[in-house]
Short mmCIF file of C-alpha atoms and ligand atoms in Angstrom, two decimals:
data_model
loop_
_atom_site.label_atom_id
_atom_site.label_comp_id
_atom_site.label_asym_id
_atom_site.label_seq_id
_atom_site.Cartn_x
_atom_site.Cartn_y
_atom_site.Cartn_z
CA UNK T 12 10.02 -29.44 64.01
CA UNK T 13 13.97 -29.30 62.59
CA UNK T 14 16.44 -30.94 64.18
CA UNK T 15 20.29 -29.98 64.56
CA UNK T 16 20.91 -33.42 62.42
CA UNK T 17 19.32 -31.57 59.23
CA UNK T 18 21.61 -30.09 56.90
CA UNK T 19 20.69 -27.57 54.42
CA UNK T 20 21.72 -27.88 50.99
CA UNK T 21 22.14 -23.95 51.20
CA UNK T 22 24.22 -23.79 53.49
CA UNK T 23 27.10 -26.21 52.13
CA UNK T 24 26.67 -25.20 48.61
CA UNK T 25 29.12 -22.33 47.24
CA UNK T 26 27.61 -22.70 43.43
CA UNK T 27 30.15 -22.01 41.37
CA UNK T 28 30.54 -20.12 38.32
CA UNK T 29 30.14 -23.38 36.16
CA UNK T 30 27.00 -24.32 38.20
CA UNK T 31 24.98 -21.02 37.73
CA UNK T 32 25.96 -21.38 34.19
CA UNK T 33 24.22 -24.38 34.22
CA UNK T 34 21.31 -22.95 35.71
CA UNK T 35 21.10 -21.03 32.58
CA UNK T 36 21.30 -24.25 30.42
CA UNK T 37 18.52 -25.46 32.53
CA UNK T 38 16.23 -22.72 31.78
CA UNK T 39 16.67 -23.20 28.12
CA UNK T 40 16.57 -26.99 28.64
CA UNK T 41 12.59 -26.91 29.90
CA UNK T 42 11.93 -23.80 27.72
CA UNK T 43 12.92 -25.58 24.19
CA UNK T 44 12.34 -29.53 25.35
CA UNK T 45 8.85 -29.58 25.99
CA UNK T 46 8.36 -33.57 24.35
CA UNK T 47 10.35 -36.47 24.55
CA UNK T 48 11.32 -35.74 20.88
CA UNK T 49 12.64 -32.24 21.81
CA UNK T 50 14.41 -32.87 24.54
CA UNK T 51 16.16 -35.72 23.36
CA UNK T 52 17.15 -33.82 20.55
CA UNK T 53 18.80 -31.37 22.90
CA UNK T 54 20.48 -33.86 24.80
CA UNK T 55 21.66 -35.63 21.64
CA UNK T 56 23.32 -32.20 20.23
CA UNK T 57 25.00 -31.77 23.63
CA UNK T 58 26.11 -35.34 23.78
CA UNK T 59 27.47 -35.16 19.96
CA UNK T 60 29.58 -31.78 21.21
CA UNK T 61 30.69 -33.65 23.87
CA UNK T 62 32.30 -36.27 21.47
CA UNK T 63 29.38 -39.13 22.13
CA UNK T 64 29.36 -41.06 18.70
CA UNK T 65 26.45 -43.01 17.13
CA UNK T 66 26.83 -46.21 18.09
CA UNK T 67 26.35 -47.19 14.02
CA UNK T 68 29.74 -45.43 13.64
CA UNK T 69 31.93 -46.91 16.17
CA UNK T 70 33.99 -49.90 15.16
CA UNK T 71 35.15 -50.55 19.14
CA UNK T 72 34.44 -49.22 22.61
CA UNK T 73 37.84 -49.17 24.42
CA UNK T 74 38.31 -47.27 27.68
CA UNK T 75 37.36 -43.69 27.47
CA UNK T 76 35.22 -43.90 24.27
CA UNK T 77 31.88 -41.95 24.53
CA UNK T 78 29.00 -43.71 22.25
CA UNK T 79 25.31 -42.48 22.00
CA UNK T 80 21.93 -44.66 21.24
CA UNK T 81 18.94 -43.23 20.06
CA UNK T 82 15.86 -45.25 20.37
CA UNK T 83 12.99 -43.69 17.90
CA UNK T 84 13.78 -40.15 18.53
CA UNK T 85 12.07 -39.83 21.74
CA UNK T 86 14.75 -41.93 24.08
CA UNK T 87 18.34 -42.83 24.29
CA UNK T 88 21.27 -43.57 25.95
CA UNK T 89 24.78 -41.95 26.25
CA UNK T 90 27.82 -44.19 27.56
CA UNK T 91 31.28 -43.96 28.30
CA UNK T 92 33.64 -47.08 28.58
CA UNK T 93 35.10 -48.02 31.88
CA UNK T 94 38.68 -49.11 32.32
CA UNK T 95 37.33 -52.37 33.69
CA UNK T 96 35.26 -54.81 30.46
CA UNK T 97 31.37 -54.16 30.59
CA UNK T 98 30.89 -57.76 31.54
CA UNK T 99 31.81 -56.52 35.31
CA UNK T 100 28.94 -54.28 34.99
CA UNK T 101 28.44 -51.07 34.72
CA UNK T 102 27.03 -47.39 36.80
CA UNK T 103 23.94 -46.21 35.44
CA UNK T 104 21.81 -43.09 36.13
CA UNK T 105 17.99 -43.42 34.07
CA UNK T 106 15.76 -40.55 34.19
CA UNK T 107 12.43 -40.13 32.04
CA UNK T 108 11.90 -37.21 29.37
CA UNK T 109 7.99 -37.47 28.46
CA UNK T 110 5.86 -35.28 31.01
CA UNK T 111 2.11 -35.30 31.50
CA UNK T 112 0.24 -33.37 29.01
CA UNK T 113 -2.83 -33.21 26.74
CA UNK T 114 -2.13 -35.27 22.95
CA UNK T 115 -3.85 -34.72 20.10
CA UNK T 116 -6.84 -37.32 18.92
CA UNK T 117 -6.27 -38.73 15.63
CA UNK T 118 -9.33 -37.25 14.11
CA UNK T 119 -9.61 -33.88 16.13
CA UNK T 120 -10.53 -31.05 13.85
CA UNK T 121 -14.26 -29.83 14.11
CA UNK T 122 -16.19 -26.73 14.15
CA UNK T 123 -19.34 -25.62 16.62
CA UNK T 124 -21.39 -22.65 16.27
CA UNK T 125 -18.64 -20.69 14.41
CA UNK T 126 -15.23 -21.71 16.65
CA UNK T 127 -12.92 -24.61 15.46
CA UNK T 128 -11.52 -26.88 18.04
CA UNK T 129 -9.13 -29.82 18.08
CA UNK T 130 -10.13 -32.89 20.53
CA UNK T 131 -7.43 -33.97 22.90
CA UNK T 132 -6.59 -36.91 25.18
CA UNK T 133 -4.52 -36.60 28.41
CA UNK T 134 -1.17 -37.93 29.06
CA UNK T 135 -0.24 -39.43 32.35
CA UNK T 136 -1.64 -38.21 35.50
CA UNK T 137 -3.07 -34.63 34.96
CA UNK T 138 -5.63 -32.62 37.43
CA UNK T 139 -7.89 -31.61 34.64
CA UNK T 140 -9.54 -28.22 35.99
CA UNK T 141 -5.69 -27.15 35.65
CA UNK T 142 -5.25 -26.75 32.09
CA UNK T 143 -8.04 -24.55 31.38
CA UNK T 144 -7.85 -20.90 30.69
CA UNK T 145 -4.39 -20.60 30.31
CA UNK T 146 -1.56 -19.82 27.38
CA UNK T 147 -0.91 -23.32 25.66
CA UNK T 148 1.54 -24.12 22.87
CA UNK T 149 1.16 -27.09 19.96
CA UNK T 150 4.51 -28.92 19.82
CA UNK T 151 4.91 -32.21 17.89
CA UNK T 152 5.29 -34.19 14.28
CA UNK T 153 3.47 -34.80 11.59
CA UNK T 154 4.68 -37.78 9.27
CA UNK T 155 3.36 -37.50 5.72
CA UNK T 156 2.38 -40.79 3.81
CA UNK T 157 5.90 -40.88 1.91
CA UNK T 158 7.91 -40.44 5.07
CA UNK T 159 8.64 -36.74 4.89
CA UNK T 160 8.17 -35.18 8.83
CA UNK T 161 6.84 -31.77 9.64
CA UNK T 162 7.53 -30.69 12.90
CA UNK T 163 5.58 -27.92 14.54
CA UNK T 164 5.84 -25.56 17.44
CA UNK T 165 3.44 -22.81 17.71
CA UNK T 166 2.68 -20.55 20.68
CA UNK T 167 6.51 -20.09 21.98
CA UNK T 168 7.60 -17.28 20.15
CA UNK T 169 6.40 -13.72 20.98
CA UNK T 170 4.93 -13.40 17.53
CA UNK T 171 3.36 -16.74 17.64
CA UNK T 172 -0.30 -16.77 18.53
CA UNK T 173 -1.14 -19.34 21.72
CA UNK T 174 -3.71 -21.48 22.08
CA UNK T 175 -5.96 -22.21 24.85
CA UNK T 176 -8.98 -24.66 26.83
CA UNK T 177 -11.92 -22.39 27.83
CA UNK T 178 -13.78 -22.60 31.27
CA UNK T 179 -16.92 -21.35 32.53
CA UNK T 180 -17.46 -17.96 33.86
CA UNK T 181 -17.85 -17.86 37.64
CA UNK T 182 -21.17 -15.86 37.12
CA UNK T 183 -22.91 -19.46 35.77
CA UNK T 184 -20.85 -21.61 37.68
CA UNK T 185 -23.43 -23.36 40.39
CA UNK T 186 -23.41 -26.59 39.13
CA UNK T 187 -19.79 -26.68 38.00
CA UNK T 188 -18.84 -25.63 41.91
CA UNK T 189 -21.10 -28.18 43.47
CA UNK T 190 -18.86 -30.77 41.31
CA UNK T 191 -16.06 -32.59 42.89
CA UNK T 192 -12.93 -31.43 41.73
CA UNK T 193 -12.37 -34.56 39.85
CA UNK T 194 -15.12 -34.39 37.67
CA UNK T 195 -15.82 -30.47 37.23
CA UNK T 196 -13.54 -30.77 34.18
CA UNK T 197 -13.71 -33.62 31.71
CA UNK T 198 -11.34 -35.58 29.50
CA UNK T 199 -13.86 -34.94 26.63
CA UNK T 200 -14.29 -31.36 28.12
CA UNK T 201 -10.40 -30.60 27.13
CA UNK T 202 -10.97 -29.25 23.70
CA UNK T 203 -8.04 -26.90 22.58
CA UNK T 204 -9.40 -23.59 20.85
CA UNK T 205 -8.24 -23.19 17.32
CA UNK T 206 -9.90 -20.39 15.74
CA UNK T 207 -13.20 -18.83 14.18
CA UNK T 208 -12.61 -16.60 11.20
CA UNK T 209 -14.63 -17.95 8.49
CA UNK T 210 -14.03 -15.75 5.67
CA UNK T 211 -11.44 -17.48 3.33
CA UNK T 212 -13.88 -20.93 4.28
CA UNK T 213 -15.91 -22.71 2.13
CA UNK T 214 -18.72 -24.97 2.67
CA UNK T 215 -21.13 -25.67 5.66
CA UNK T 216 -18.13 -25.54 7.93
CA UNK T 217 -16.29 -22.69 6.72
CA UNK T 218 -14.06 -21.92 10.12
CA UNK T 219 -13.31 -25.35 9.83
CA UNK T 220 -12.42 -25.05 6.27
CA UNK T 221 -10.20 -22.04 6.80
CA UNK T 222 -7.99 -23.61 9.37
CA UNK T 223 -7.26 -26.60 7.01
CA UNK T 224 -6.42 -23.75 4.37
CA UNK T 225 -3.85 -22.21 7.26
CA UNK T 226 -2.43 -26.00 7.64
CA UNK T 227 -1.98 -26.39 3.90
CA UNK T 228 -0.29 -23.00 2.95
CA UNK T 229 1.75 -23.32 6.39
CA UNK T 230 2.41 -26.83 6.91
CA UNK T 231 1.75 -28.96 3.64
CA UNK T 232 -0.54 -30.98 5.64
CA UNK T 233 -4.41 -31.95 5.18
CA UNK T 234 -7.13 -33.35 7.30
CA UNK T 235 -6.06 -37.13 7.13
CA UNK T 236 -2.58 -36.38 7.98
CA UNK T 237 -3.86 -36.08 11.76
CA UNK T 238 -4.24 -39.69 11.89
CA UNK T 239 -0.01 -40.18 11.68
CA UNK T 240 0.74 -37.18 13.75
CA UNK T 241 2.31 -36.71 17.36
CA UNK T 242 1.14 -33.35 18.29
CA UNK T 243 1.07 -32.49 22.06
CA UNK T 244 -0.69 -29.50 23.91
CA UNK T 245 2.16 -28.10 26.45
CA UNK T 246 1.81 -25.17 28.83
CA UNK T 247 3.41 -22.07 26.71
CA UNK T 248 6.10 -19.98 27.49
CA UNK T 249 9.47 -19.99 29.22
CA UNK T 250 10.85 -21.42 32.41
CA UNK T 251 12.45 -19.05 34.37
CA UNK T 252 13.38 -18.21 38.23
CA UNK T 253 10.70 -18.04 40.76
CA UNK T 254 10.83 -16.44 44.27
CA UNK T 255 11.98 -12.74 45.01
CA UNK T 256 15.43 -14.19 45.85
CA UNK T 257 15.68 -16.78 42.40
CA UNK T 258 15.92 -19.51 44.90
CA UNK T 259 13.45 -21.70 43.14
CA UNK T 260 12.98 -22.74 38.91
CA UNK T 261 9.33 -22.59 37.68
CA UNK T 262 8.85 -24.50 34.55
CA UNK T 263 6.61 -27.22 32.69
CA UNK T 264 8.00 -30.99 32.62
CA UNK T 265 10.18 -30.96 35.48
CA UNK T 266 9.08 -34.22 36.47
CA UNK T 267 11.70 -35.70 35.39
CA UNK T 268 13.71 -33.16 32.96
CA UNK T 269 15.16 -31.83 36.15
CA UNK T 270 16.50 -35.58 36.69
CA UNK T 271 17.31 -36.08 33.12
CA UNK T 272 19.13 -32.56 32.80
CA UNK T 273 21.60 -33.60 36.38
CA UNK T 274 22.13 -36.76 34.78
CA UNK T 275 23.41 -35.21 31.44
CA UNK T 276 25.66 -32.55 33.61
CA UNK T 277 26.92 -35.37 35.41
CA UNK T 278 28.22 -37.61 32.06
CA UNK T 279 29.50 -34.54 30.47
CA UNK T 280 31.73 -34.00 33.40
CA UNK T 281 33.45 -37.49 33.19
CA UNK T 282 36.61 -38.44 31.26
CA UNK T 283 37.63 -41.64 32.20
CA UNK T 284 35.10 -43.81 34.51
CA UNK T 285 36.46 -46.88 36.45
CA UNK T 286 33.19 -48.51 35.57
CA UNK T 287 31.53 -48.46 32.22
CA UNK T 288 29.23 -45.17 33.12
CA UNK T 289 25.84 -44.64 31.26
CA UNK T 290 22.62 -42.31 31.24
CA UNK T 291 19.35 -43.00 30.20
CA UNK T 292 16.50 -41.11 28.88
CA UNK T 293 13.35 -42.93 28.80
CA UNK T 294 10.17 -42.52 27.37
CA UNK T 295 6.53 -43.10 28.46
CA UNK T 296 7.13 -43.60 32.00
CA UNK T 297 4.13 -41.36 32.95
CA UNK T 298 1.66 -43.88 31.32
CA UNK T 299 3.40 -47.14 32.85
CA UNK T 300 6.78 -47.60 30.86
CA UNK T 301 5.11 -49.21 27.68
CA UNK T 302 5.99 -48.90 24.07
CA UNK T 303 8.82 -49.24 22.28
CA UNK T 304 10.46 -46.01 23.80
CA UNK T 305 9.46 -46.80 27.34
CA UNK T 306 11.50 -48.91 29.98
CA UNK T 307 9.68 -51.95 29.40
CA UNK T 308 11.25 -52.11 26.05
CA UNK T 309 14.62 -54.03 25.77
CA UNK T 310 16.63 -51.01 24.35
CA UNK T 311 19.19 -50.96 27.47
CA UNK T 312 19.61 -54.97 27.35
CA UNK T 313 20.54 -54.41 23.35
CA UNK T 314 22.90 -51.58 23.65
CA UNK T 315 24.58 -53.66 26.14
CA UNK T 316 24.73 -56.47 23.80
CA UNK T 317 26.34 -54.17 20.96
CA UNK T 318 28.57 -52.91 23.51
CA UNK T 319 30.13 -56.10 24.37
CA UNK T 320 30.13 -57.20 21.07
CA UNK T 321 32.40 -54.23 20.12
CA UNK T 322 34.70 -54.94 23.17
CA UNK T 323 35.34 -58.63 22.87
CA UNK T 324 34.54 -59.07 18.93
CA UNK T 325 31.98 -61.36 19.50
CA UNK T 326 28.38 -61.84 20.81
CA UNK T 327 28.24 -63.47 24.17
CA UNK T 328 24.94 -63.49 25.60
CA UNK T 329 26.36 -64.63 29.19
CA UNK T 330 28.63 -61.85 29.35
CA UNK T 331 25.31 -59.57 28.48
CA UNK T 332 23.34 -61.04 31.56
CA UNK T 333 26.42 -60.64 33.98
CA UNK T 334 27.00 -57.20 32.70
CA UNK T 335 23.35 -56.14 33.26
CA UNK T 336 22.75 -58.34 36.48
CA UNK T 337 26.25 -56.73 38.04
CA UNK T 338 24.91 -53.23 37.03
CA UNK T 339 24.01 -50.74 39.74
CA UNK T 340 21.43 -47.95 39.23
CA UNK T 341 19.85 -45.08 40.45
CA UNK T 342 16.29 -44.49 38.93
CA UNK T 343 16.43 -40.70 38.62
CA UNK T 344 13.15 -39.10 39.60
CA UNK T 345 11.20 -36.75 41.05
CA UNK T 346 9.24 -37.09 44.70
CA UNK T 347 6.36 -34.92 45.96
CA UNK T 348 8.39 -31.99 47.74
CA UNK T 349 6.98 -31.29 51.29
CA UNK T 350 4.26 -28.45 50.82
CA UNK T 351 3.37 -26.54 53.90
CA UNK T 352 -0.11 -25.91 52.31
CA UNK T 353 -1.13 -29.65 52.36
CA UNK T 354 0.77 -31.08 55.51
CA UNK T 355 -2.35 -33.75 55.91
CA UNK T 356 -1.38 -35.93 52.99
CA UNK T 357 2.23 -35.94 54.06
CA UNK T 358 4.19 -37.78 56.69
CA UNK T 359 6.43 -35.00 58.17
CA UNK T 360 9.16 -37.52 59.09
CA UNK T 361 9.81 -39.10 55.64
CA UNK T 362 9.01 -36.35 53.60
CA UNK T 363 11.39 -34.77 50.89
CA UNK T 364 11.62 -31.12 51.68
CA UNK T 365 12.70 -28.21 49.34
CA UNK T 366 16.77 -27.10 49.90
CA UNK T 367 17.31 -30.24 51.86
CA UNK T 368 19.05 -31.50 49.15
CA UNK T 369 19.01 -34.75 46.97
CA UNK T 370 16.38 -37.36 47.76
CA UNK T 371 16.81 -41.24 47.98
CA UNK T 372 13.76 -43.22 48.13
CA UNK T 373 14.14 -46.94 48.92
CA UNK T 374 10.70 -47.84 47.68
CA UNK T 375 8.14 -46.12 45.92
CA UNK T 376 4.64 -47.56 45.03
CA UNK T 377 1.01 -47.69 46.47
CA UNK T 378 -1.25 -49.65 48.61
CA UNK T 379 1.47 -51.55 50.41
CA UNK T 380 4.41 -51.12 47.96
CA UNK T 381 2.70 -52.26 45.31
CA UNK T 382 4.87 -51.47 42.05
CA UNK T 383 7.85 -50.74 43.79
CA UNK T 384 11.63 -52.11 43.18
CA UNK T 385 12.09 -51.50 47.13
CA UNK T 386 16.32 -51.34 47.08
CA UNK T 387 18.27 -53.38 48.76
CA UNK T 388 19.80 -52.02 51.68
CA UNK T 389 23.49 -53.02 51.14
CA UNK T 390 23.00 -50.73 48.05
CA UNK T 391 21.65 -48.04 49.80
CA UNK T 392 24.45 -48.24 52.35
CA UNK T 393 27.03 -48.19 49.45
CA UNK T 394 25.36 -45.08 48.19
CA UNK T 395 25.21 -43.27 51.30
CA UNK T 396 28.71 -43.73 51.64
CA UNK T 397 29.76 -42.51 48.03
CA UNK T 398 27.43 -39.36 48.65
CA UNK T 399 28.98 -38.64 52.31
CA UNK T 400 32.07 -39.14 51.20
CA UNK T 401 31.86 -36.34 48.03
CA UNK T 402 29.65 -34.03 50.28
CA UNK T 403 26.41 -34.56 49.01
CA UNK T 404 23.43 -33.06 51.31
CA UNK T 405 20.85 -35.58 51.15
CA UNK T 406 18.04 -36.60 52.44
CA UNK T 407 15.54 -39.94 52.47
CA UNK T 408 11.36 -39.86 51.63
CA UNK T 409 8.68 -41.56 50.43
CA UNK T 410 5.84 -40.09 48.53
CA UNK T 411 3.61 -39.19 51.38
CA UNK T 412 0.71 -40.90 53.63
CA UNK T 413 0.84 -44.59 53.08
CA UNK T 414 -3.21 -44.36 52.64
CA UNK T 415 -3.00 -41.13 50.49
CA UNK T 416 -1.86 -42.91 46.84
CA UNK T 417 1.27 -43.37 45.45
CA UNK T 418 3.09 -43.74 42.02
CA UNK T 419 6.19 -46.19 40.58
CA UNK T 420 9.38 -45.10 38.55
CA UNK T 421 11.11 -46.86 35.93
CA UNK T 422 12.97 -48.38 38.78
CA UNK T 423 11.10 -51.95 38.97
CA UNK T 424 12.17 -52.47 35.45
CA UNK T 425 15.86 -52.18 35.29
CA UNK T 426 15.74 -54.28 38.47
CA UNK T 427 14.37 -57.32 36.46
CA UNK T 428 17.75 -57.79 35.03
CA UNK T 429 18.81 -58.48 38.73
CA UNK T 430 20.97 -54.82 38.71
CA UNK T 431 21.00 -53.11 41.64
CA UNK T 432 18.69 -49.75 41.65
CA UNK T 433 17.81 -46.79 44.10
CA UNK T 434 15.30 -44.27 43.35
CA UNK T 435 17.38 -40.88 43.58
CA UNK T 436 15.80 -37.50 42.96
CA UNK T 437 14.87 -34.51 44.25
CA UNK T 438 11.27 -33.25 45.77
CA UNK T 439 9.20 -30.91 43.50
CA UNK T 440 6.32 -28.86 44.41
CA UNK T 441 3.09 -28.79 42.21
CA UNK T 442 4.13 -32.03 40.86
CA UNK T 443 2.12 -32.69 37.37
CA UNK T 444 0.98 -29.44 37.12
CA UNK T 445 1.62 -27.12 34.12
CA UNK T 446 4.32 -25.01 36.07
CA UNK T 447 6.28 -27.18 38.39
CA UNK T 448 8.68 -25.65 41.21
CA UNK T 449 12.14 -26.99 41.79
CA UNK T 450 14.72 -25.80 44.19
CA UNK T 451 18.23 -24.61 43.06
CA UNK T 452 19.99 -25.88 45.91
CA UNK T 453 18.49 -29.17 45.24
CA UNK T 454 19.77 -29.25 41.80
CA UNK T 455 22.93 -28.53 42.02
CA UNK T 456 23.32 -31.05 44.54
CA UNK T 457 22.14 -33.44 42.35
CA UNK T 458 24.34 -32.57 39.76
CA UNK T 459 27.07 -33.21 42.28
CA UNK T 460 25.56 -36.41 43.82
CA UNK T 461 24.72 -38.19 40.23
CA UNK T 462 28.42 -37.25 39.31
CA UNK T 463 29.77 -38.70 42.38
CA UNK T 464 28.21 -42.12 41.87
CA UNK T 465 28.79 -42.15 38.31
CA UNK T 466 32.38 -41.47 38.90
CA UNK T 467 33.31 -43.12 42.07
CA UNK T 468 36.32 -45.27 41.90
CA UNK T 469 36.78 -48.07 44.61
MN1 MN N 512 8.61 -38.91 37.25
MN1 MN N 513 5.54 -38.24 37.08
#
């Protein structure tokens, strides 16, 4: 099948010392950032260290100046002022930092037959059976009525307990085995096992009461405080290399933190771009980009309005619109990698193969490209030229066979402004599973590719 035309990223790589170091950083980024809030916190910390000043603190936006915007602690944008005025347009790489998981319901805690559980509501596209009988961790925040924020991470430290969702023993799974894969485990059945020691509890539900005592003691919270909490159940444990040759990375949330990380490494390496350069980290992509932290919200537009006002000294709505419409964007997201175990759902001629470099997708969507941005070939030609000049190994792909399903990205919500947008990321195996697999070679190419796009001078 492989023609002589196919280039392997591995053959062209020569990974530098700096890029090796970046892989270590990437593993830490995945291990420590398992929620959108945690991922943004890490990115913000790195950005601060690299000289990105908060928008609230800057007085102007002159060439080379670095500014950052935080959106509700769950999303953000980093920008470096170009040599050209912002109204001439900008370059942006936009990824998302939310990932499929199980959220804790607002009234979650209950006891049954001496066992305490938390009820969950899954977030994003998951295969429910993958979330039973594996070690899970609890990450998130609880906001008390006086505004005090309690941050929680349980299940990551070696001394921590972990959590789990039980599954049925195979001995009694006859009926379960006969069910469809999508129905064998139900959403309401995904209840997190929280404890079962009644000895310090009181009343009719002693286990629940004992758990509440622990919550009060350790975190200062009461049962009602779950109402104003955002608690997420994620796979416990650290991301790590996979494969005897350490050529792959296994970790939770690589859709889309692999692109978020590559976008960060790209802008980190830029000093003075010709056009204003931005990277954006969005939330809520996995559930349709709604809410004030999702890409449908107007924070990019508002940020550009603020920067143009800083640059020109006055608010000019027309200049904002022009800047948005003249922008060029890579919608940085992953796609399904070609999996030799599941060839029946892939079009081999239009798939993303691991190790063959970055992936560009002219369109995404499903049922006849519905929900897709469908990039203009003029812009694709420009991106090809930039990548080829920078010796980036890249391939083109769509998600899978036309009639098998599909998916969207944030590309369409950026295209609204008139900017050119192209989906561009890497292929992932076991996408949306608790542990996803990416290729080291593809990630290194992606860091170089995003840099080439952001730093390109005409
Ligand atoms: Mn994604
Ligand atoms: Mn996804």
